[in-house]
Coordinates of C-alpha atoms in Angstrom, one line a residue:
X1 CA 0.0 0.0 0.0
X2 CA 2.8 2.3 0.9
X3 CA 4.6 1.6 -2.4
X4 CA 1.3 2.3 -4.3
X5 CA 1.0 5.7 -2.5
X6 CA 4.6 6.7 -3.3
X7 CA 4.1 5.6 -7.0
X8 CA 0.9 7.7 -7.2
X9 CA 2.6 10.7 -5.6
X10 CA 5.4 10.4 -8.1
X11 CA 2.9 10.5 -11.0
X12 CA 1.2 13.5 -9.5
X13 CA 4.4 15.5 -9.2
X14 CA 5.4 14.6 -12.7
X15 CA 2.1 15.7 -14.0
X16 CA 2.3 19.0 -12.2
X17 CA 5.8 19.9 -13.2
X18 CA 6.5 22.5 -15.8
X19 CA 7.6 20.4 -18.9
X20 CA 10.0 23.2 -19.9
X21 CA 12.1 22.6 -16.7
X22 CA 13.6 19.5 -18.3
X23 CA 14.4 21.1 -21.6
X24 CA 18.0 21.7 -22.5
X25 CA 18.5 23.7 -25.6
X26 CA 21.5 22.7 -27.7
X27 CA 22.4 26.4 -28.0
X28 CA 23.2 26.5 -24.3
X29 CA 21.6 27.0 -20.9
X30 CA 20.7 30.7 -21.7
X31 CA 18.1 29.5 -24.2
X32 CA 14.6 28.4 -23.2
X33 CA 13.3 27.0 -26.5
X34 CA 10.6 28.5 -28.7
X35 CA 8.0 26.3 -27.0
X36 CA 8.4 28.4 -23.8
X37 CA 7.2 31.4 -25.7
X38 CA 3.8 29.9 -26.5
X39 CA 2.5 30.1 -22.9
X40 CA 2.5 33.9 -22.9
X41 CA 2.6 34.7 -26.6
X42 CA 0.1 32.2 -28.0
X43 CA -1.3 34.3 -30.9
X44 CA 2.1 35.6 -32.0
X45 CA 3.5 32.1 -31.9
X46 CA 0.7 30.6 -33.9
X47 CA 1.1 33.3 -36.6
X48 CA 4.9 32.8 -36.7
X49 CA 4.4 29.1 -37.3
X50 CA 3.0 29.9 -40.7
X51 CA 5.7 32.4 -41.7
X52 CA 8.6 31.9 -44.2
X53 CA 11.0 32.3 -41.3
X54 CA 9.6 29.4 -39.3
X55 CA 9.5 27.2 -42.4
X56 CA 13.1 28.0 -43.5
X57 CA 14.0 24.4 -42.6
X58 CA 12.1 21.5 -41.2
X59 CA 12.5 17.8 -40.7
X60 CA 10.9 16.3 -43.9
X61 CA 7.6 14.6 -43.4
X62 CA 4.6 13.8 -45.6
X63 CA 2.9 16.8 -44.0
X64 CA 5.4 19.5 -45.0
X65 CA 7.0 18.3 -48.2
X66 CA 5.7 20.2 -51.1
X67 CA 5.1 18.7 -54.6
X68 CA 2.9 16.1 -56.1
X69 CA 3.8 12.4 -55.4
X70 CA 1.0 10.9 -57.4
X71 CA 1.6 8.9 -60.6
X72 CA 1.9 11.1 -63.7
X73 CA 3.0 14.1 -61.7
X74 CA 6.0 12.8 -59.8
X75 CA 8.6 12.1 -62.5
X76 CA 11.5 14.0 -63.9
X77 CA 12.9 12.7 -67.2
X78 CA 16.6 13.1 -67.8
X79 CA 16.8 11.0 -71.0
X80 CA 15.0 8.1 -72.6
X81 CA 16.7 5.7 -70.2
X82 CA 17.0 7.8 -67.0
X83 CA 14.4 9.3 -64.8
X84 CA 13.9 10.4 -61.2
X85 CA 10.6 9.5 -59.5
X86 CA 9.4 11.2 -56.3
X87 CA 7.9 8.3 -54.3
X88 CA 6.1 7.8 -51.0
X89 CA 7.1 4.5 -49.3
X90 CA 5.2 3.9 -46.1
X91 CA 5.8 7.1 -44.1
X92 CA 8.9 8.2 -45.9
X93 CA 9.5 10.1 -49.1
X94 CA 12.3 9.4 -51.6
X95 CA 13.8 10.6 -54.9
X96 CA 14.3 7.3 -56.7
X97 CA 16.7 7.0 -59.7
X98 CA 15.7 4.6 -62.4
X99 CA 17.9 3.4 -65.3
X100 CA 16.0 1.4 -68.0
X101 CA 13.1 1.2 -65.6
X102 CA 15.2 -0.5 -63.0
X103 CA 15.8 1.2 -59.6
X104 CA 19.4 2.2 -59.2
X105 CA 19.3 4.2 -56.0
X106 CA 16.8 5.8 -53.6
X107 CA 17.6 9.0 -51.6
X108 CA 15.3 10.0 -48.8
X109 CA 13.9 13.5 -48.1
X110 CA 15.4 14.2 -44.7
X111 CA 15.4 18.0 -44.3
X112 CA 13.5 20.5 -46.4
X113 CA 14.6 24.1 -47.1
X114 CA 11.7 26.5 -47.7
X115 CA 8.0 25.9 -47.5
X116 CA 6.3 28.9 -49.2
X117 CA 7.4 29.6 -52.8
X118 CA 9.9 26.8 -53.5
X119 CA 11.4 23.9 -51.6
X120 CA 14.7 22.0 -51.8
X121 CA 15.5 18.9 -49.8
X122 CA 18.6 17.2 -48.5
X123 CA 19.5 13.7 -47.4
X124 CA 21.8 12.6 -44.6
X125 CA 25.1 10.8 -45.3
X126 CA 28.1 10.4 -42.9
X127 CA 27.1 13.3 -40.6
X128 CA 26.6 15.6 -43.5
X129 CA 23.6 16.6 -45.7
X130 CA 23.6 16.5 -49.5
X131 CA 21.2 18.3 -51.8
X132 CA 18.7 16.3 -53.8
X133 CA 18.8 17.1 -57.5
X134 CA 15.1 17.8 -57.9
X135 CA 13.2 20.6 -56.1
X136 CA 9.6 21.9 -56.2
X137 CA 8.7 25.3 -57.6
X138 CA 5.3 26.8 -56.7
X139 CA 5.4 29.2 -59.7
X140 CA 5.7 26.3 -62.1
X141 CA 3.5 24.1 -59.9
X142 CA 6.0 21.3 -60.8
X143 CA 9.2 19.5 -60.0
X144 CA 12.3 21.0 -61.5
X145 CA 16.1 20.8 -61.2
X146 CA 17.5 22.1 -58.0
X147 CA 19.3 25.5 -58.5
X148 CA 22.1 25.1 -61.1
X149 CA 21.7 21.4 -61.4
X150 CA 21.8 19.6 -64.7
X151 CA 18.7 18.5 -66.5
X152 CA 20.6 15.8 -68.3
X153 CA 22.6 14.1 -65.6
X154 CA 21.4 13.3 -62.0
X155 CA 23.9 14.4 -59.3
X156 CA 23.8 13.7 -55.6
X157 CA 27.2 14.9 -54.3
X158 CA 26.6 18.6 -53.5
X159 CA 27.0 19.1 -49.8
X160 CA 24.7 21.4 -47.9
X161 CA 27.4 22.8 -45.6
X162 CA 27.0 24.6 -42.2
X163 CA 26.8 28.0 -43.9
X164 CA 23.6 26.9 -45.7
X165 CA 22.0 26.4 -42.3
X166 CA 23.2 29.8 -40.9
X167 CA 20.3 31.6 -42.5
X168 CA 17.8 28.7 -42.7
X169 CA 18.0 27.3 -39.1
X170 CA 18.5 28.5 -35.6
X171 CA 21.2 26.1 -34.6
X172 CA 23.3 23.1 -35.8
X173 CA 25.9 22.7 -33.1
X174 CA 25.6 21.5 -29.5
X175 CA 26.7 24.0 -26.9
X176 CA 25.2 22.7 -23.7
X177 CA 28.3 22.6 -21.7
X178 CA 32.1 23.2 -21.7
X179 CA 32.9 19.7 -22.8
X180 CA 30.4 20.0 -25.6
X181 CA 31.7 23.3 -26.7
X182 CA 35.2 22.0 -26.8
X183 CA 34.3 18.9 -28.8
X184 CA 32.1 21.0 -31.1
X185 CA 35.0 23.4 -31.7
X186 CA 37.4 20.6 -32.4
X187 CA 35.0 18.9 -34.7
X188 CA 34.4 22.1 -36.6
X189 CA 38.1 22.5 -37.2
X190 CA 38.5 18.9 -38.5
X191 CA 35.5 18.6 -40.8
X192 CA 32.3 20.2 -41.7
X193 CA 29.9 17.8 -39.8
X194 CA 26.5 18.5 -38.4
X195 CA 25.0 17.2 -35.2
X196 CA 21.5 15.8 -35.9
X197 CA 20.6 16.2 -32.2
X198 CA 21.6 19.9 -32.2
X199 CA 19.5 21.2 -35.1
X200 CA 16.9 23.8 -34.2
X201 CA 14.8 24.0 -37.4
X202 CA 13.6 27.2 -38.9
X203 CA 14.1 30.7 -37.6
X204 CA 12.7 30.5 -34.2
X205 CA 11.9 33.2 -31.6
X206 CA 15.3 33.2 -29.9
X207 CA 17.2 33.4 -33.2
X208 CA 15.8 36.9 -33.6
X209 CA 15.1 37.9 -30.0
X210 CA 18.2 36.4 -28.4
X211 CA 18.5 34.0 -25.4
X212 CA 15.2 34.0 -23.4
X213 CA 15.7 31.7 -20.4
X214 CA 16.0 34.5 -17.9
X215 CA 13.1 36.3 -19.6
X216 CA 10.9 33.2 -19.3
X217 CA 11.9 32.5 -15.7
X218 CA 11.3 36.2 -14.6
X219 CA 7.8 36.3 -16.1
X220 CA 6.7 32.9 -14.8
X221 CA 7.7 34.2 -11.4
X222 CA 6.0 37.6 -11.9
X223 CA 3.2 36.9 -14.3
X224 CA 1.4 40.2 -13.8
X225 CA 4.4 42.2 -15.0
X226 CA 3.5 43.8 -18.3
X227 CA 6.9 45.3 -19.2
X228 CA 9.3 42.8 -20.8
X229 CA 12.3 42.0 -18.6
X230 CA 15.6 40.1 -19.4
X231 CA 15.3 40.3 -23.1
X232 CA 16.3 42.8 -25.9
X233 CA 13.3 44.9 -27.0
X234 CA 13.5 46.0 -30.6
X235 CA 11.9 49.4 -29.8
X236 CA 15.1 50.1 -27.7
X237 CA 17.4 49.4 -30.6
X238 CA 18.8 52.1 -32.9
X239 CA 17.6 52.0 -36.5
X240 CA 20.9 50.6 -37.7
X241 CA 20.7 47.8 -35.1
X242 CA 17.2 46.9 -36.3
X243 CA 18.6 46.8 -39.9
X244 CA 21.6 44.7 -38.8
X245 CA 19.3 42.2 -37.1
X246 CA 17.7 41.4 -40.5
X247 CA 20.8 42.0 -42.6
X248 CA 22.7 39.3 -40.8
X249 CA 20.8 36.9 -43.1
X250 CA 19.3 39.2 -45.7
X251 CA 22.5 40.8 -47.1
X252 CA 23.7 38.0 -49.4
X253 CA 26.5 35.5 -49.1
X254 CA 29.2 37.0 -51.2
X255 CA 30.7 39.1 -48.4
X256 CA 33.5 38.3 -46.0
X257 CA 32.4 36.3 -43.0
X258 CA 34.2 37.2 -39.8
X259 CA 32.2 35.2 -37.2
X260 CA 29.4 32.7 -37.3
X261 CA 26.0 34.1 -38.0
X262 CA 24.6 31.8 -35.3
X263 CA 26.4 33.9 -32.6
X264 CA 24.7 37.1 -33.7
X265 CA 22.3 38.6 -31.1
X266 CA 19.9 41.6 -31.5
X267 CA 21.8 44.7 -30.7
X268 CA 25.1 43.4 -32.2
X269 CA 26.8 45.2 -35.1
X270 CA 26.7 43.4 -38.4
X271 CA 30.2 44.7 -39.2
X272 CA 31.6 42.5 -36.4
X273 CA 30.2 39.4 -38.2
X274 CA 30.0 40.1 -41.9
X275 CA 31.8 42.5 -44.1
X276 CA 29.6 43.5 -47.0
X277 CA 30.9 43.9 -50.6
X278 CA 29.6 47.1 -52.2
X279 CA 27.8 46.5 -55.4
X280 CA 25.4 48.2 -57.8
X281 CA 23.9 44.9 -58.9
X282 CA 22.5 43.0 -56.0
X283 CA 20.6 39.8 -56.7
X284 CA 16.9 39.7 -55.7
X285 CA 17.6 36.5 -53.8
X286 CA 19.2 36.9 -50.5
X287 CA 20.4 40.5 -50.6
X288 CA 17.2 42.5 -49.8
X289 CA 19.2 44.7 -47.5
X290 CA 21.6 45.8 -50.3
X291 CA 18.7 46.6 -52.6
X292 CA 16.8 48.5 -49.9
X293 CA 20.0 50.6 -49.3
X294 CA 19.8 51.8 -52.9
X295 CA 16.2 53.0 -52.6
X296 CA 15.5 56.7 -52.4
X297 CA 12.8 55.9 -49.8
X298 CA 15.6 54.5 -47.6
X299 CA 18.2 57.1 -48.4
X300 CA 15.9 60.0 -47.6
X301 CA 14.5 58.4 -44.4
X302 CA 16.3 58.1 -41.1
X303 CA 13.7 55.7 -39.6
X304 CA 12.9 53.2 -42.4
X305 CA 13.9 49.6 -41.7
X306 CA 12.7 46.1 -42.5
X307 CA 10.0 46.0 -39.9
X308 CA 8.5 49.2 -41.2
X309 CA 6.9 47.1 -43.8
X310 CA 7.3 43.5 -42.6
X311 CA 5.9 41.9 -39.5
X312 CA 8.2 38.9 -39.2
X313 CA 5.6 37.0 -37.2
X314 CA 3.1 36.9 -40.0
X315 CA 2.9 35.4 -43.4
X316 CA 3.5 37.6 -46.4
X317 CA 0.9 40.3 -46.9
X318 CA -0.9 41.0 -50.2
X319 CA 0.0 44.1 -52.3
X320 CA -2.9 46.1 -51.0
X321 CA -1.8 45.8 -47.3
X322 CA 1.7 46.9 -48.3
X323 CA 0.3 49.9 -50.2
X324 CA -1.3 51.2 -47.0
X325 CA 2.2 51.4 -45.6
X326 CA 3.5 53.3 -48.6
X327 CA 0.6 55.8 -48.3
X328 CA 1.7 56.8 -44.8
X329 CA 4.5 58.7 -46.5
X330 CA 3.2 59.2 -50.0
X331 CA -0.2 60.5 -49.2
X332 CA -0.9 62.1 -52.6
X333 CA 1.3 60.3 -55.2
X334 CA 1.4 61.8 -58.6
X335 CA 1.1 59.5 -61.6
X336 CA 1.0 61.5 -64.8
X337 CA 0.0 60.2 -68.2
X338 CA -1.4 56.9 -66.9
X339 CA -4.8 55.7 -67.9
X340 CA -5.6 54.3 -64.4
X341 CA -7.4 55.6 -61.4
X342 CA -5.6 56.8 -58.3
X343 CA -7.6 54.4 -56.2
X344 CA -6.3 51.5 -58.2
X345 CA -2.8 52.8 -58.0
X346 CA -3.0 53.0 -54.3
X347 CA -3.7 49.3 -54.2
X348 CA -0.7 48.3 -56.3
X349 CA 2.3 50.3 -55.2
X350 CA 4.7 47.4 -54.9
X351 CA 3.7 45.8 -58.2
X352 CA 5.0 48.9 -60.0
X353 CA 7.7 50.1 -57.6
X354 CA 9.0 46.7 -56.3
X355 CA 8.3 44.4 -59.2
X356 CA 9.2 40.7 -59.3
X357 CA 12.5 40.2 -61.0
X358 CA 14.5 37.1 -62.1
X359 CA 17.2 35.9 -59.8
X360 CA 20.6 35.2 -61.4
X361 CA 21.3 32.8 -58.5
X362 CA 18.4 30.4 -59.0
X363 CA 17.7 28.9 -62.3
X364 CA 15.9 25.6 -63.0
X365 CA 14.3 23.4 -65.7
X366 CA 11.2 21.4 -65.5
X367 CA 10.9 17.9 -67.1
X368 CA 10.5 17.9 -70.8
X369 CA 11.2 21.6 -71.2
X370 CA 14.6 22.7 -72.5
X371 CA 14.0 26.3 -71.5
X372 CA 16.0 27.5 -68.4
X373 CA 13.6 29.3 -66.1
X374 CA 14.6 32.0 -63.5
X375 CA 13.1 32.1 -60.1
X376 CA 11.4 35.4 -59.6
X377 CA 11.3 37.4 -56.4
X378 CA 10.2 40.9 -55.5
X379 CA 13.0 43.4 -55.6
X380 CA 13.6 45.5 -52.5
X381 CA 15.0 48.4 -54.5
X382 CA 12.1 50.8 -54.4
X383 CA 12.2 52.8 -57.6
X384 CA 10.4 53.8 -60.8
X385 CA 10.5 51.0 -63.3
X386 CA 9.4 52.2 -66.8
X387 CA 8.6 48.7 -68.1
X388 CA 6.3 48.1 -65.2
X389 CA 4.6 51.5 -65.8
X390 CA 3.8 50.3 -69.4
X391 CA 2.3 47.1 -68.1
X392 CA -0.2 49.1 -66.1

């Protein structure tokens, strides 16, 4: 009877314990994990889960892998004898290579990059990840070659190195203690390996807001306190610091890296981590900060930054909602010699002044089409584009 009482008491204590108290974040003991944010920021957390940031990477599953796996829609033809078929086998997904209708190799979807406009997947091999040769493109509503991959020869050897994860995940190295830090550092020096157990997928709360363990502990202890404690508040940052917090990932990858992007915290200076290479021709993929810096709206303003227009917790807005932000400064825009109403113009500011442009960094081909297609993204250089004016 006594043993039964003790067993029941143990179950009760376990049931009442805060589940977060056992959580150890691979980034270290200063981190609480994004799950801890939900209890006080439920609405914001739910919105963020549908954002491009949150879906920047994810463990591949049938629920979050884009693309059609049904017969007739799941095949990429390389030549008359070679094809890649996207197949579901039990609860796993594969890219299966066939030669003369015989299976040669099957590579699993293990991690996906992106979940909104396009998606590329990687597979695990010897503590590294390698890019699969076929990706999904929403604009084409079809499978196509992964960026810069051949449409004639399947290739499986391109490694997705740690730097790929620096802007697509929140962590890839274990840093829970001194021993782990030392081992992680030594491993990093020897080879570019990734710890499966240390990956924090997507861009989570603490990637942008910094370590939150002290913040969570404080507000659980003082739940009635409305002013945020023990965390960096963006409203307290300078405009340049706000820009740097986004530019750490949105300023391209052709600069000089000084320190790991994973170590960046809000309030840090971008120049301590990354040295930008000045250019007049920034690509629309990845270097939104560089393009914005060339805009007259930005140059003439001392307060414009990324979150002036973007709420990073929410999914992408439609053109009309962005137009309402433009009108805050451009209350009576002049559009001469245009056969279109002002009301209509006010709903389409970004379609004319931030049009979608082809990326030189992402090109692909769909099966059976020899034409190389360019992935189109909205430019962040706010300007007058005569060609777009003619379209309207």
